[in-house]
Amino acid sequence: MRTATGAEAGGDVSVRAVLANPRATRLGRRYLDTDLNRCFTHAALNGPLSDAPPYEMTRARELDALLGPKGSPRAVDLVCDLHNSTSNMGLCVIAFSDCDWICLHVFRYLQRQMPDIPVRYIHLDVPDEESFSLDSVGKHGFALEIGPQPHGVVRSDIYTAMKDGLQHTLDWVRLFNSGAVFEGGPVDLFTAVGHVDYPREADTQNIMAAIHPKLQDQDFCLLRPEEPMFQTFSGQTLRYKGSEPLYPFFINECAYYEKGVALYLARKRSVTLPTLRVHKKGHPANFVSVQEEE
């Protein structure tokens, strides 16, 4: 089977590469009007539009028509949405499910193929919310996020790690489609349980403290109660007041200042994967790679 560019992809997987937000990319920005990565709920995709809708709202509908529709039998089998982070995250697989065995087996394969870089699985546990990101358009999907990399900056090491991660993901899909057996077993994942905002002035909502130097860049390092979390601009240390040790991630992420998030907190858990093998041998998956800034 041919890829979207006409190049051969091993004869067993169809690949389509899509630039999610071309207008923002040309300007070196995360988005123009609104965060594209929050525009993929059913309400956003199917509700009425204003006379002059934000660009990202109309672009989300274009992507849903191309790759979905979301929740339909016609949706692509797997969406891998490529993101960068300004946080010291390493390479992360981010998904809304902790029991999508396709995504979890891809994650374990990446861990084994990339021993020189931290590879982690983040489970966004939002039981009362619908998944809102582009990867939710596919039957299966996840974001492949890497950092630290500032927006608009090219780093060879980050580029190479992301390229390798995507190539290994494609290799996994080819192996899966060929009928390979992926043995079950335990994997560790991080389930998000909440987030913390920066301390802010009551009247202006301006931040009044930064991430403490001892916490900065310590993504996925256990944070214990009473350990330093913030440092005010006058030098005062503000400590973590949670009741249990948790793992911080997305520490000081640039894109989350506007969302009122200084960092997320997660519990580390172990999940046992079942042995996995394709049921319809010879029926290739439609794999989609989508690139977008996080």
C-alpha atoms as an extended CHARMM CRD file, in Angstrom:
* protein
*
       294  EXT
         1         1  MET       CA              0.0000000000        0.0000000000        0.0000000000  PROA      1               0.0000000000
         2         2  ARG       CA              1.2470000000        3.5000000000       -0.7960000000  PROA      2               0.0000000000
         3         3  THR       CA              1.6960000000        6.3850000000        1.5870000000  PROA      3               0.0000000000
         4         4  ALA       CA              0.0440000000        9.7390000000        1.0400000000  PROA      4               0.0000000000
         5         5  THR       CA              3.2170000000       10.9610000000       -0.6800000000  PROA      5               0.0000000000
         6         6  GLY       CA              3.3450000000        7.9820000000       -3.0090000000  PROA      6               0.0000000000
         7         7  ALA       CA              6.3960000000        6.3840000000       -1.3980000000  PROA      7               0.0000000000
         8         8  GLU       CA              6.3170000000        2.7300000000       -0.4400000000  PROA      8               0.0000000000
         9         9  ALA       CA              5.6990000000        2.0640000000        3.2550000000  PROA      9               0.0000000000
        10        10  GLY       CA              6.6150000000       -1.6100000000        3.4240000000  PROA      10              0.0000000000
        11        11  GLY       CA              3.4060000000       -2.6510000000        1.6870000000  PROA      11              0.0000000000
        12        12  ASP       CA              1.4760000000       -2.9650000000        4.9310000000  PROA      12              0.0000000000
        13        13  VAL       CA              0.5830000000        0.4570000000        6.3120000000  PROA      13              0.0000000000
        14        14  SER       CA             -0.9510000000        3.5990000000        4.8520000000  PROA      14              0.0000000000
        15        15  VAL       CA              0.5600000000        6.8210000000        6.2150000000  PROA      15              0.0000000000
        16        16  ARG       CA             -0.7190000000       10.3600000000        5.8340000000  PROA      16              0.0000000000
        17        17  ALA       CA              1.3090000000       13.2720000000        7.2170000000  PROA      17              0.0000000000
        18        18  VAL       CA             -0.6470000000       16.4460000000        7.9890000000  PROA      18              0.0000000000
        19        19  LEU       CA              0.4770000000       19.8180000000        9.3100000000  PROA      19              0.0000000000
        20        20  ALA       CA             -2.2570000000       20.5990000000       11.7990000000  PROA      20              0.0000000000
        21        21  ASN       CA             -2.0540000000       24.3970000000       12.0020000000  PROA      21              0.0000000000
        22        22  PRO       CA             -0.2620000000       25.7020000000        8.8900000000  PROA      22              0.0000000000
        23        23  ARG       CA             -1.1320000000       29.3710000000        9.4080000000  PROA      23              0.0000000000
        24        24  ALA       CA              0.2390000000       29.4610000000       12.9370000000  PROA      24              0.0000000000
        25        25  THR       CA              3.3010000000       27.4930000000       11.8370000000  PROA      25              0.0000000000
        26        26  ARG       CA              4.1400000000       30.0640000000        9.1830000000  PROA      26              0.0000000000
        27        27  LEU       CA              4.0840000000       32.7510000000       11.8780000000  PROA      27              0.0000000000
        28        28  GLY       CA              6.0440000000       30.6980000000       14.4190000000  PROA      28              0.0000000000
        29        29  ARG       CA              3.1210000000       30.7330000000       16.8440000000  PROA      29              0.0000000000
        30        30  ARG       CA              1.2360000000       28.0910000000       18.8210000000  PROA      30              0.0000000000
        31        31  TYR       CA             -2.1100000000       29.2450000000       17.4230000000  PROA      31              0.0000000000
        32        32  LEU       CA             -3.8260000000       32.2710000000       15.8710000000  PROA      32              0.0000000000
        33        33  ASP       CA             -7.1710000000       32.5990000000       17.6560000000  PROA      33              0.0000000000
        34        34  THR       CA             -7.6730000000       29.6760000000       20.0220000000  PROA      34              0.0000000000
        35        35  ASP       CA             -5.9020000000       26.4920000000       21.0980000000  PROA      35              0.0000000000
        36        36  LEU       CA             -6.4080000000       23.9550000000       18.3000000000  PROA      36              0.0000000000
        37        37  ASN       CA             -5.6180000000       21.1240000000       20.7030000000  PROA      37              0.0000000000
        38        38  ARG       CA             -8.8460000000       21.8570000000       22.6010000000  PROA      38              0.0000000000
        39        39  CYS       CA            -11.1580000000       21.9870000000       19.5730000000  PROA      39              0.0000000000
        40        40  PHE       CA            -11.9630000000       18.3030000000       19.0310000000  PROA      40              0.0000000000
        41        41  THR       CA            -14.9270000000       17.6540000000       21.2950000000  PROA      41              0.0000000000
        42        42  HSD       CA            -18.1430000000       16.5950000000       19.5640000000  PROA      42              0.0000000000
        43        43  ALA       CA            -19.7120000000       19.9150000000       20.5700000000  PROA      43              0.0000000000
        44        44  ALA       CA            -16.8800000000       21.9280000000       19.0230000000  PROA      44              0.0000000000
        45        45  LEU       CA            -16.8580000000       19.8350000000       15.8670000000  PROA      45              0.0000000000
        46        46  ASN       CA            -20.6190000000       19.7100000000       15.3080000000  PROA      46              0.0000000000
        47        47  GLY       CA            -22.1070000000       22.7460000000       17.0120000000  PROA      47              0.0000000000
        48        48  PRO       CA            -23.0960000000       25.9830000000       15.2800000000  PROA      48              0.0000000000
        49        49  LEU       CA            -20.3260000000       28.3560000000       14.2210000000  PROA      49              0.0000000000
        50        50  SER       CA            -20.3790000000       32.1140000000       14.5680000000  PROA      50              0.0000000000
        51        51  ASP       CA            -20.3230000000       34.3620000000       11.5160000000  PROA      51              0.0000000000
        52        52  ALA       CA            -16.5750000000       34.8340000000       11.9660000000  PROA      52              0.0000000000
        53        53  PRO       CA            -15.3680000000       31.6880000000       13.7260000000  PROA      53              0.0000000000
        54        54  PRO       CA            -11.8090000000       31.3650000000       15.0480000000  PROA      54              0.0000000000
        55        55  TYR       CA             -9.4670000000       29.8790000000       12.4560000000  PROA      55              0.0000000000
        56        56  GLU       CA             -8.6790000000       26.8810000000       14.6540000000  PROA      56              0.0000000000
        57        57  MET       CA            -12.3800000000       25.9920000000       14.9570000000  PROA      57              0.0000000000
        58        58  THR       CA            -12.7750000000       25.7290000000       11.1950000000  PROA      58              0.0000000000
        59        59  ARG       CA             -9.4090000000       23.9750000000       10.8760000000  PROA      59              0.0000000000
        60        60  ALA       CA            -10.5050000000       21.3800000000       13.4520000000  PROA      60              0.0000000000
        61        61  ARG       CA            -13.5320000000       20.5730000000       11.3100000000  PROA      61              0.0000000000
        62        62  GLU       CA            -11.3110000000       20.2010000000        8.2540000000  PROA      62              0.0000000000
        63        63  LEU       CA             -9.0710000000       17.7790000000       10.1190000000  PROA      63              0.0000000000
        64        64  ASP       CA            -12.0660000000       15.8610000000       11.4510000000  PROA      64              0.0000000000
        65        65  ALA       CA            -13.4080000000       15.4850000000        7.9190000000  PROA      65              0.0000000000
        66        66  LEU       CA             -9.9760000000       14.3420000000        6.7120000000  PROA      66              0.0000000000
        67        67  LEU       CA             -9.1920000000       11.8680000000        9.4980000000  PROA      67              0.0000000000
        68        68  GLY       CA            -12.5730000000       11.0610000000       11.0280000000  PROA      68              0.0000000000
        69        69  PRO       CA            -15.2930000000       11.8160000000       11.5720000000  PROA      69              0.0000000000
        70        70  LYS       CA            -14.5610000000       11.3570000000       15.2540000000  PROA      70              0.0000000000
        71        71  GLY       CA            -16.3050000000        8.3020000000       16.6490000000  PROA      71              0.0000000000
        72        72  SER       CA            -17.2870000000        6.9450000000       13.2320000000  PROA      72              0.0000000000
        73        73  PRO       CA            -16.3170000000        3.6460000000       11.5740000000  PROA      73              0.0000000000
        74        74  ARG       CA            -14.6170000000        5.6980000000        8.8310000000  PROA      74              0.0000000000
        75        75  ALA       CA            -12.1210000000        7.2800000000       11.2280000000  PROA      75              0.0000000000
        76        76  VAL       CA             -8.4720000000        6.3340000000       10.7440000000  PROA      76              0.0000000000
        77        77  ASP       CA             -7.1880000000        3.4930000000       12.8860000000  PROA      77              0.0000000000
        78        78  LEU       CA             -4.4330000000        5.3980000000       14.6810000000  PROA      78              0.0000000000
        79        79  VAL       CA             -3.5270000000        9.0710000000       15.0590000000  PROA      79              0.0000000000
        80        80  CYS       CA             -0.0940000000       10.0280000000       16.3930000000  PROA      80              0.0000000000
        81        81  ASP       CA             -0.0640000000       13.7590000000       17.1150000000  PROA      81              0.0000000000
        82        82  LEU       CA              3.4560000000       15.2160000000       17.3550000000  PROA      82              0.0000000000
        83        83  HSD       CA              4.0800000000       17.9350000000       19.9440000000  PROA      83              0.0000000000
        84        84  ASN       CA              6.9440000000       19.7900000000       21.5500000000  PROA      84              0.0000000000
        85        85  SER       CA              7.0710000000       21.0230000000       25.1340000000  PROA      85              0.0000000000
        86        86  THR       CA              9.1890000000       23.6360000000       26.8430000000  PROA      86              0.0000000000
        87        87  SER       CA              9.2680000000       21.3640000000       29.9190000000  PROA      87              0.0000000000
        88        88  ASN       CA             11.9740000000       18.8020000000       30.6090000000  PROA      88              0.0000000000
        89        89  MET       CA              9.6990000000       15.8930000000       29.6910000000  PROA      89              0.0000000000
        90        90  GLY       CA             11.8650000000       13.5740000000       27.6380000000  PROA      90              0.0000000000
        91        91  LEU       CA              9.6510000000       11.6460000000       25.1980000000  PROA      91              0.0000000000
        92        92  CYS       CA              6.0800000000       11.0460000000       26.3550000000  PROA      92              0.0000000000
        93        93  VAL       CA              3.1300000000        9.1150000000       25.0200000000  PROA      93              0.0000000000
        94        94  ILE       CA              0.0380000000       11.0340000000       26.1890000000  PROA      94              0.0000000000
        95        95  ALA       CA             -3.4120000000        9.4340000000       25.9710000000  PROA      95              0.0000000000
        96        96  PHE       CA             -6.8400000000        9.6670000000       27.5510000000  PROA      96              0.0000000000
        97        97  SER       CA             -6.9910000000        5.9120000000       28.1990000000  PROA      97              0.0000000000
        98        98  ASP       CA             -5.0960000000        3.5920000000       30.5070000000  PROA      98              0.0000000000
        99        99  CYS       CA             -6.5020000000        0.4960000000       28.7990000000  PROA      99              0.0000000000
       100       100  ASP       CA             -6.0120000000        1.1790000000       25.0870000000  PROA      100             0.0000000000
       101       101  TRP       CA             -3.6890000000       -1.7550000000       24.5010000000  PROA      101             0.0000000000
       102       102  ILE       CA             -2.6120000000       -0.4670000000       21.0840000000  PROA      102             0.0000000000
       103       103  CYS       CA             -1.2450000000        2.7700000000       22.5840000000  PROA      103             0.0000000000
       104       104  LEU       CA              0.2890000000        1.0200000000       25.5750000000  PROA      104             0.0000000000
       105       105  HSD       CA              2.0490000000       -1.6030000000       23.4720000000  PROA      105             0.0000000000
       106       106  VAL       CA              3.4420000000        1.1360000000       21.2250000000  PROA      106             0.0000000000
       107       107  PHE       CA              4.7030000000        2.8650000000       24.3690000000  PROA      107             0.0000000000
       108       108  ARG       CA              6.4500000000       -0.2640000000       25.6460000000  PROA      108             0.0000000000
       109       109  TYR       CA              8.0000000000       -0.8210000000       22.2270000000  PROA      109             0.0000000000
       110       110  LEU       CA              9.3660000000        2.7410000000       22.2430000000  PROA      110             0.0000000000
       111       111  GLN       CA             10.8460000000        2.2160000000       25.7020000000  PROA      111             0.0000000000
       112       112  ARG       CA             12.6870000000       -0.8630000000       24.5120000000  PROA      112             0.0000000000
       113       113  GLN       CA             13.8710000000        0.6390000000       21.2440000000  PROA      113             0.0000000000
       114       114  MET       CA             15.0340000000        3.9350000000       22.7820000000  PROA      114             0.0000000000
       115       115  PRO       CA             16.9660000000        3.0580000000       25.9620000000  PROA      115             0.0000000000
       116       116  ASP       CA             19.0340000000        6.2720000000       25.8910000000  PROA      116             0.0000000000
       117       117  ILE       CA             16.0850000000        8.6510000000       26.3480000000  PROA      117             0.0000000000
       118       118  PRO       CA             13.3680000000        8.6340000000       29.0350000000  PROA      118             0.0000000000
       119       119  VAL       CA             10.0840000000        7.4250000000       27.5140000000  PROA      119             0.0000000000
       120       120  ARG       CA              6.9840000000        7.7260000000       29.6940000000  PROA      120             0.0000000000
       121       121  TYR       CA              3.2190000000        7.2210000000       29.3770000000  PROA      121             0.0000000000
       122       122  ILE       CA              0.8890000000        9.9430000000       30.6780000000  PROA      122             0.0000000000
       123       123  HSD       CA             -2.7330000000        8.9940000000       31.2510000000  PROA      123             0.0000000000
       124       124  LEU       CA             -4.9850000000       12.0570000000       31.2070000000  PROA      124             0.0000000000
       125       125  ASP       CA             -7.7920000000       10.9130000000       33.4670000000  PROA      125             0.0000000000
       126       126  VAL       CA            -10.7610000000       13.1850000000       32.6860000000  PROA      126             0.0000000000
       127       127  PRO       CA            -13.8390000000       11.0710000000       33.6110000000  PROA      127             0.0000000000
       128       128  ASP       CA            -16.2700000000       13.9880000000       33.4650000000  PROA      128             0.0000000000
       129       129  GLU       CA            -14.9000000000       15.4760000000       30.2560000000  PROA      129             0.0000000000
       130       130  GLU       CA            -14.7740000000       14.3720000000       26.6490000000  PROA      130             0.0000000000
       131       131  SER       CA            -11.3490000000       13.9540000000       25.0770000000  PROA      131             0.0000000000
       132       132  PHE       CA            -10.5890000000       17.2450000000       23.3750000000  PROA      132             0.0000000000
       133       133  SER       CA             -7.3640000000       16.7960000000       21.3940000000  PROA      133             0.0000000000
       134       134  LEU       CA             -6.7240000000       15.8770000000       17.7900000000  PROA      134             0.0000000000
       135       135  ASP       CA             -5.5610000000       12.3340000000       18.5300000000  PROA      135             0.0000000000
       136       136  SER       CA             -9.0840000000       11.5450000000       19.8030000000  PROA      136             0.0000000000
       137       137  VAL       CA            -10.3630000000       11.7060000000       16.2030000000  PROA      137             0.0000000000
       138       138  GLY       CA             -8.8590000000        8.2850000000       15.4040000000  PROA      138             0.0000000000
       139       139  LYS       CA            -10.1160000000        4.9070000000       16.5920000000  PROA      139             0.0000000000
       140       140  HSD       CA             -6.9030000000        4.8740000000       18.6020000000  PROA      140             0.0000000000
       141       141  GLY       CA             -4.6450000000        7.8240000000       19.2280000000  PROA      141             0.0000000000
       142       142  PHE       CA             -2.0220000000        9.4770000000       21.3430000000  PROA      142             0.0000000000
       143       143  ALA       CA              0.2120000000       12.5160000000       21.4050000000  PROA      143             0.0000000000
       144       144  LEU       CA              3.9390000000       11.9710000000       21.1130000000  PROA      144             0.0000000000
       145       145  GLU       CA              5.4090000000       14.8740000000       23.0770000000  PROA      145             0.0000000000
       146       146  ILE       CA              9.0440000000       15.7930000000       23.5470000000  PROA      146             0.0000000000
       147       147  GLY       CA             10.9620000000       18.4250000000       25.4600000000  PROA      147             0.0000000000
       148       148  PRO       CA             12.5630000000       20.6330000000       26.4000000000  PROA      148             0.0000000000
       149       149  GLN       CA             12.3320000000       22.6290000000       23.2070000000  PROA      149             0.0000000000
       150       150  PRO       CA             11.2740000000       26.2910000000       23.0440000000  PROA      150             0.0000000000
       151       151  HSD       CA              8.7170000000       27.1990000000       20.4100000000  PROA      151             0.0000000000
       152       152  GLY       CA             10.2840000000       28.3680000000       17.1720000000  PROA      152             0.0000000000
       153       153  VAL       CA             13.6520000000       26.8040000000       18.0150000000  PROA      153             0.0000000000
       154       154  VAL       CA             15.1910000000       23.7840000000       16.2900000000  PROA      154             0.0000000000
       155       155  ARG       CA             17.3690000000       21.5000000000       18.4110000000  PROA      155             0.0000000000
       156       156  SER       CA             19.1050000000       18.6490000000       16.6250000000  PROA      156             0.0000000000
       157       157  ASP       CA             18.9230000000       16.2670000000       19.6000000000  PROA      157             0.0000000000
       158       158  ILE       CA             15.2070000000       16.8680000000       20.1130000000  PROA      158             0.0000000000
       159       159  TYR       CA             14.4770000000       16.5980000000       16.3800000000  PROA      159             0.0000000000
       160       160  THR       CA             16.4150000000       13.3370000000       16.1230000000  PROA      160             0.0000000000
       161       161  ALA       CA             14.7100000000       11.7990000000       19.1650000000  PROA      161             0.0000000000
       162       162  MET       CA             11.2580000000       12.6840000000       17.8400000000  PROA      162             0.0000000000
       163       163  LYS       CA             12.1300000000       11.3690000000       14.3880000000  PROA      163             0.0000000000
       164       164  ASP       CA             13.3670000000        8.1010000000       15.9160000000  PROA      164             0.0000000000
       165       165  GLY       CA             10.2490000000        7.8300000000       18.0790000000  PROA      165             0.0000000000
       166       166  LEU       CA              7.9750000000        8.2570000000       15.0740000000  PROA      166             0.0000000000
       167       167  GLN       CA              9.9860000000        5.7580000000       13.0270000000  PROA      167             0.0000000000
       168       168  HSD       CA              9.7490000000        3.1570000000       15.8050000000  PROA      168             0.0000000000
       169       169  THR       CA              6.0050000000        3.7770000000       16.0020000000  PROA      169             0.0000000000
       170       170  LEU       CA              5.6970000000        3.0770000000       12.2880000000  PROA      170             0.0000000000
       171       171  ASP       CA              7.8290000000       -0.0350000000       12.7310000000  PROA      171             0.0000000000
       172       172  TRP       CA              5.4730000000       -1.2470000000       15.4470000000  PROA      172             0.0000000000
       173       173  VAL       CA              2.4440000000       -0.7480000000       13.1940000000  PROA      173             0.0000000000
       174       174  ARG       CA              4.1400000000       -2.7280000000       10.4180000000  PROA      174             0.0000000000
       175       175  LEU       CA              4.9770000000       -5.5360000000       12.8220000000  PROA      175             0.0000000000
       176       176  PHE       CA              1.4180000000       -5.5240000000       14.1290000000  PROA      176             0.0000000000
       177       177  ASN       CA             -0.0390000000       -5.6830000000       10.6280000000  PROA      177             0.0000000000
       178       178  SER       CA              2.3030000000       -8.5460000000        9.7230000000  PROA      178             0.0000000000
       179       179  GLY       CA              0.7810000000      -10.6700000000       12.4810000000  PROA      179             0.0000000000
       180       180  ALA       CA              3.5790000000      -10.3160000000       15.0490000000  PROA      180             0.0000000000
       181       181  VAL       CA              2.7250000000      -11.2710000000       18.6130000000  PROA      181             0.0000000000
       182       182  PHE       CA              3.4000000000       -8.6550000000       21.3170000000  PROA      182             0.0000000000
       183       183  GLU       CA              3.7360000000      -10.3760000000       24.6570000000  PROA      183             0.0000000000
       184       184  GLY       CA              1.8780000000       -9.0130000000       27.6440000000  PROA      184             0.0000000000
       185       185  GLY       CA              3.4190000000       -7.7820000000       30.8580000000  PROA      185             0.0000000000
       186       186  PRO       CA              3.5580000000       -4.8630000000       33.2950000000  PROA      186             0.0000000000
       187       187  VAL       CA              4.2810000000       -1.2550000000       32.3710000000  PROA      187             0.0000000000
       188       188  ASP       CA              4.4140000000        1.8520000000       34.5270000000  PROA      188             0.0000000000
       189       189  LEU       CA              2.3370000000        4.9020000000       33.6740000000  PROA      189             0.0000000000
       190       190  PHE       CA              1.6010000000        8.2730000000       35.2070000000  PROA      190             0.0000000000
       191       191  THR       CA             -2.0630000000        9.1330000000       35.7960000000  PROA      191             0.0000000000
       192       192  ALA       CA             -2.7320000000       12.8570000000       36.1290000000  PROA      192             0.0000000000
       193       193  VAL       CA             -4.6660000000       13.7020000000       39.2890000000  PROA      193             0.0000000000
       194       194  GLY       CA             -4.6340000000       17.5060000000       39.2080000000  PROA      194             0.0000000000
       195       195  HSD       CA             -2.6800000000       20.6500000000       38.5590000000  PROA      195             0.0000000000
       196       196  VAL       CA             -1.3340000000       23.6400000000       40.4610000000  PROA      196             0.0000000000
       197       197  ASP       CA             -1.4280000000       27.2670000000       39.3500000000  PROA      197             0.0000000000
       198       198  TYR       CA              1.2030000000       29.8900000000       40.0560000000  PROA      198             0.0000000000
       199       199  PRO       CA              0.6070000000       32.0650000000       43.1120000000  PROA      199             0.0000000000
       200       200  ARG       CA             -1.1360000000       35.1770000000       41.8080000000  PROA      200             0.0000000000
       201       201  GLU       CA             -1.9520000000       38.6610000000       43.0220000000  PROA      201             0.0000000000
       202       202  ALA       CA             -5.6020000000       38.8610000000       43.9890000000  PROA      202             0.0000000000
       203       203  ASP       CA             -6.3450000000       42.1030000000       42.1610000000  PROA      203             0.0000000000
       204       204  THR       CA             -4.3340000000       41.7620000000       38.9250000000  PROA      204             0.0000000000
       205       205  GLN       CA             -3.9370000000       37.9650000000       38.6800000000  PROA      205             0.0000000000
       206       206  ASN       CA             -0.2940000000       38.5480000000       37.7820000000  PROA      206             0.0000000000
       207       207  ILE       CA              1.9510000000       35.7260000000       38.9570000000  PROA      207             0.0000000000
       208       208  MET       CA              3.8970000000       36.5330000000       42.1170000000  PROA      208             0.0000000000
       209       209  ALA       CA              6.2570000000       33.5300000000       42.1580000000  PROA      209             0.0000000000
       210       210  ALA       CA              8.1740000000       31.2740000000       39.7970000000  PROA      210             0.0000000000
       211       211  ILE       CA              8.8910000000       27.5470000000       39.9450000000  PROA      211             0.0000000000
       212       212  HSD       CA             11.4540000000       26.9670000000       42.6760000000  PROA      212             0.0000000000
       213       213  PRO       CA             14.9880000000       26.2810000000       41.3570000000  PROA      213             0.0000000000
       214       214  LYS       CA             15.0310000000       22.8890000000       43.1110000000  PROA      214             0.0000000000
       215       215  LEU       CA             11.8640000000       21.8520000000       41.2530000000  PROA      215             0.0000000000
       216       216  GLN       CA             12.6160000000       23.4000000000       37.8490000000  PROA      216             0.0000000000
       217       217  ASP       CA             13.3750000000       20.7180000000       35.2040000000  PROA      217             0.0000000000
       218       218  GLN       CA             12.5910000000       17.9110000000       37.6810000000  PROA      218             0.0000000000
       219       219  ASP       CA              9.6780000000       16.4950000000       35.6890000000  PROA      219             0.0000000000
       220       220  PHE       CA              8.6560000000       13.0000000000       36.8920000000  PROA      220             0.0000000000
       221       221  CYS       CA             10.8190000000       13.2680000000       40.0220000000  PROA      221             0.0000000000
       222       222  LEU       CA              8.7980000000       12.5190000000       43.1540000000  PROA      222             0.0000000000
       223       223  LEU       CA              7.6000000000       15.6820000000       44.9310000000  PROA      223             0.0000000000
       224       224  ARG       CA              7.0260000000       15.1860000000       48.6650000000  PROA      224             0.0000000000
       225       225  PRO       CA              4.9280000000       17.3300000000       51.0270000000  PROA      225             0.0000000000
       226       226  GLU       CA              6.7850000000       20.4010000000       52.3090000000  PROA      226             0.0000000000
       227       227  GLU       CA              9.3990000000       20.2900000000       49.5540000000  PROA      227             0.0000000000
       228       228  PRO       CA              9.9940000000       23.6000000000       47.6950000000  PROA      228             0.0000000000
       229       229  MET       CA              7.5050000000       24.3210000000       44.9090000000  PROA      229             0.0000000000
       230       230  PHE       CA              7.6280000000       28.0840000000       44.2170000000  PROA      230             0.0000000000
       231       231  GLN       CA              9.9350000000       30.9760000000       44.9360000000  PROA      231             0.0000000000
       232       232  THR       CA              8.4130000000       34.4500000000       45.1930000000  PROA      232             0.0000000000
       233       233  PHE       CA             10.1240000000       37.3400000000       43.4470000000  PROA      233             0.0000000000
       234       234  SER       CA             11.1890000000       38.5960000000       46.8840000000  PROA      234             0.0000000000
       235       235  GLY       CA             12.9400000000       35.2680000000       47.5290000000  PROA      235             0.0000000000
       236       236  GLN       CA             10.4400000000       33.4970000000       49.7920000000  PROA      236             0.0000000000
       237       237  THR       CA             10.1100000000       29.7110000000       49.3640000000  PROA      237             0.0000000000
       238       238  LEU       CA              6.5650000000       28.3370000000       49.0400000000  PROA      238             0.0000000000
       239       239  ARG       CA              6.2710000000       24.6130000000       49.7290000000  PROA      239             0.0000000000
       240       240  TYR       CA              4.1320000000       21.7980000000       48.3510000000  PROA      240             0.0000000000
       241       241  LYS       CA              1.1330000000       21.4260000000       50.6700000000  PROA      241             0.0000000000
       242       242  GLY       CA             -0.3160000000       18.2350000000       49.2350000000  PROA      242             0.0000000000
       243       243  SER       CA             -1.0990000000       15.2940000000       51.4900000000  PROA      243             0.0000000000
       244       244  GLU       CA              0.8010000000       12.6720000000       49.4690000000  PROA      244             0.0000000000
       245       245  PRO       CA              3.9500000000       12.4510000000       47.3580000000  PROA      245             0.0000000000
       246       246  LEU       CA              3.1600000000       12.8980000000       43.6600000000  PROA      246             0.0000000000
       247       247  TYR       CA              5.0450000000       13.1910000000       40.3860000000  PROA      247             0.0000000000
       248       248  PRO       CA              5.0850000000       16.6420000000       38.7230000000  PROA      248             0.0000000000
       249       249  PHE       CA              5.1940000000       17.0410000000       34.9640000000  PROA      249             0.0000000000
       250       250  PHE       CA              4.7120000000       19.8600000000       32.4650000000  PROA      250             0.0000000000
       251       251  ILE       CA              6.6760000000       21.9360000000       34.9750000000  PROA      251             0.0000000000
       252       252  ASN       CA              6.7090000000       25.5920000000       33.8810000000  PROA      252             0.0000000000
       253       253  GLU       CA              5.2880000000       24.7680000000       30.4330000000  PROA      253             0.0000000000
       254       254  CYS       CA              5.1580000000       27.9960000000       28.4300000000  PROA      254             0.0000000000
       255       255  ALA       CA              1.8140000000       27.2170000000       26.7780000000  PROA      255             0.0000000000
       256       256  TYR       CA              0.0780000000       26.6780000000       30.1320000000  PROA      256             0.0000000000
       257       257  TYR       CA              0.6300000000       30.0970000000       31.6800000000  PROA      257             0.0000000000
       258       258  GLU       CA             -2.5860000000       31.2400000000       30.0210000000  PROA      258             0.0000000000
       259       259  LYS       CA             -4.4150000000       28.1560000000       31.2900000000  PROA      259             0.0000000000
       260       260  GLY       CA             -3.4990000000       28.7530000000       34.9300000000  PROA      260             0.0000000000
       261       261  VAL       CA             -1.2350000000       25.7170000000       35.1710000000  PROA      261             0.0000000000
       262       262  ALA       CA              2.2520000000       25.8220000000       36.6760000000  PROA      262             0.0000000000
       263       263  LEU       CA              2.5440000000       22.0280000000       36.7100000000  PROA      263             0.0000000000
       264       264  TYR       CA              0.5140000000       18.8400000000       36.6630000000  PROA      264             0.0000000000
       265       265  LEU       CA              0.6810000000       16.1590000000       39.3490000000  PROA      265             0.0000000000
       266       266  ALA       CA              0.3940000000       12.4300000000       38.7800000000  PROA      266             0.0000000000
       267       267  ARG       CA              0.3620000000        9.0880000000       40.5460000000  PROA      267             0.0000000000
       268       268  LYS       CA              2.6490000000        6.3710000000       39.2340000000  PROA      268             0.0000000000
       269       269  ARG       CA              0.8490000000        3.0950000000       38.5840000000  PROA      269             0.0000000000
       270       270  SER       CA              1.5380000000       -0.2930000000       37.0750000000  PROA      270             0.0000000000
       271       271  VAL       CA             -0.7480000000       -1.7370000000       34.3910000000  PROA      271             0.0000000000
       272       272  THR       CA             -0.5290000000       -5.2720000000       33.0410000000  PROA      272             0.0000000000
       273       273  LEU       CA             -0.7930000000       -5.4610000000       29.2540000000  PROA      273             0.0000000000
       274       274  PRO       CA             -2.4130000000       -8.4760000000       27.6030000000  PROA      274             0.0000000000
       275       275  THR       CA             -0.6700000000      -10.2820000000       24.7690000000  PROA      275             0.0000000000
       276       276  LEU       CA             -1.6330000000       -8.5310000000       21.5320000000  PROA      276             0.0000000000
       277       277  ARG       CA             -1.9440000000       -9.7620000000       17.9640000000  PROA      277             0.0000000000
       278       278  VAL       CA             -3.9150000000       -8.4420000000       14.9960000000  PROA      278             0.0000000000
       279       279  HSD       CA             -7.1890000000      -10.3290000000       14.4830000000  PROA      279             0.0000000000
       280       280  LYS       CA             -7.6140000000       -9.5650000000       10.7970000000  PROA      280             0.0000000000
       281       281  LYS       CA             -4.2800000000      -10.5020000000        9.3380000000  PROA      281             0.0000000000
       282       282  GLY       CA             -3.5820000000       -8.7120000000        6.0750000000  PROA      282             0.0000000000
       283       283  HSD       CA             -5.8930000000       -5.8070000000        6.9660000000  PROA      283             0.0000000000
       284       284  PRO       CA             -3.4850000000       -2.8660000000        7.2970000000  PROA      284             0.0000000000
       285       285  ALA       CA             -3.9730000000       -0.0770000000        9.7590000000  PROA      285             0.0000000000
       286       286  ASN       CA             -4.3490000000        3.4610000000        8.4630000000  PROA      286             0.0000000000
       287       287  PHE       CA             -1.6710000000        5.2750000000       10.4690000000  PROA      287             0.0000000000
       288       288  VAL       CA             -1.7130000000        9.0520000000       10.5990000000  PROA      288             0.0000000000
       289       289  SER       CA              1.1130000000       11.3090000000       11.7320000000  PROA      289             0.0000000000
       290       290  VAL       CA              0.0190000000       14.8440000000       12.6300000000  PROA      290             0.0000000000
       291       291  GLN       CA              2.4760000000       17.5560000000       13.6130000000  PROA      291             0.0000000000
       292       292  GLU       CA              1.4250000000       20.3830000000       15.9010000000  PROA      292             0.0000000000
       293       293  GLU       CA              3.0720000000       22.4620000000       18.5900000000  PROA      293             0.0000000000
       294       294  GLU       CA              2.0030000000       21.7900000000       22.1440000000  PROA      294             0.0000000000
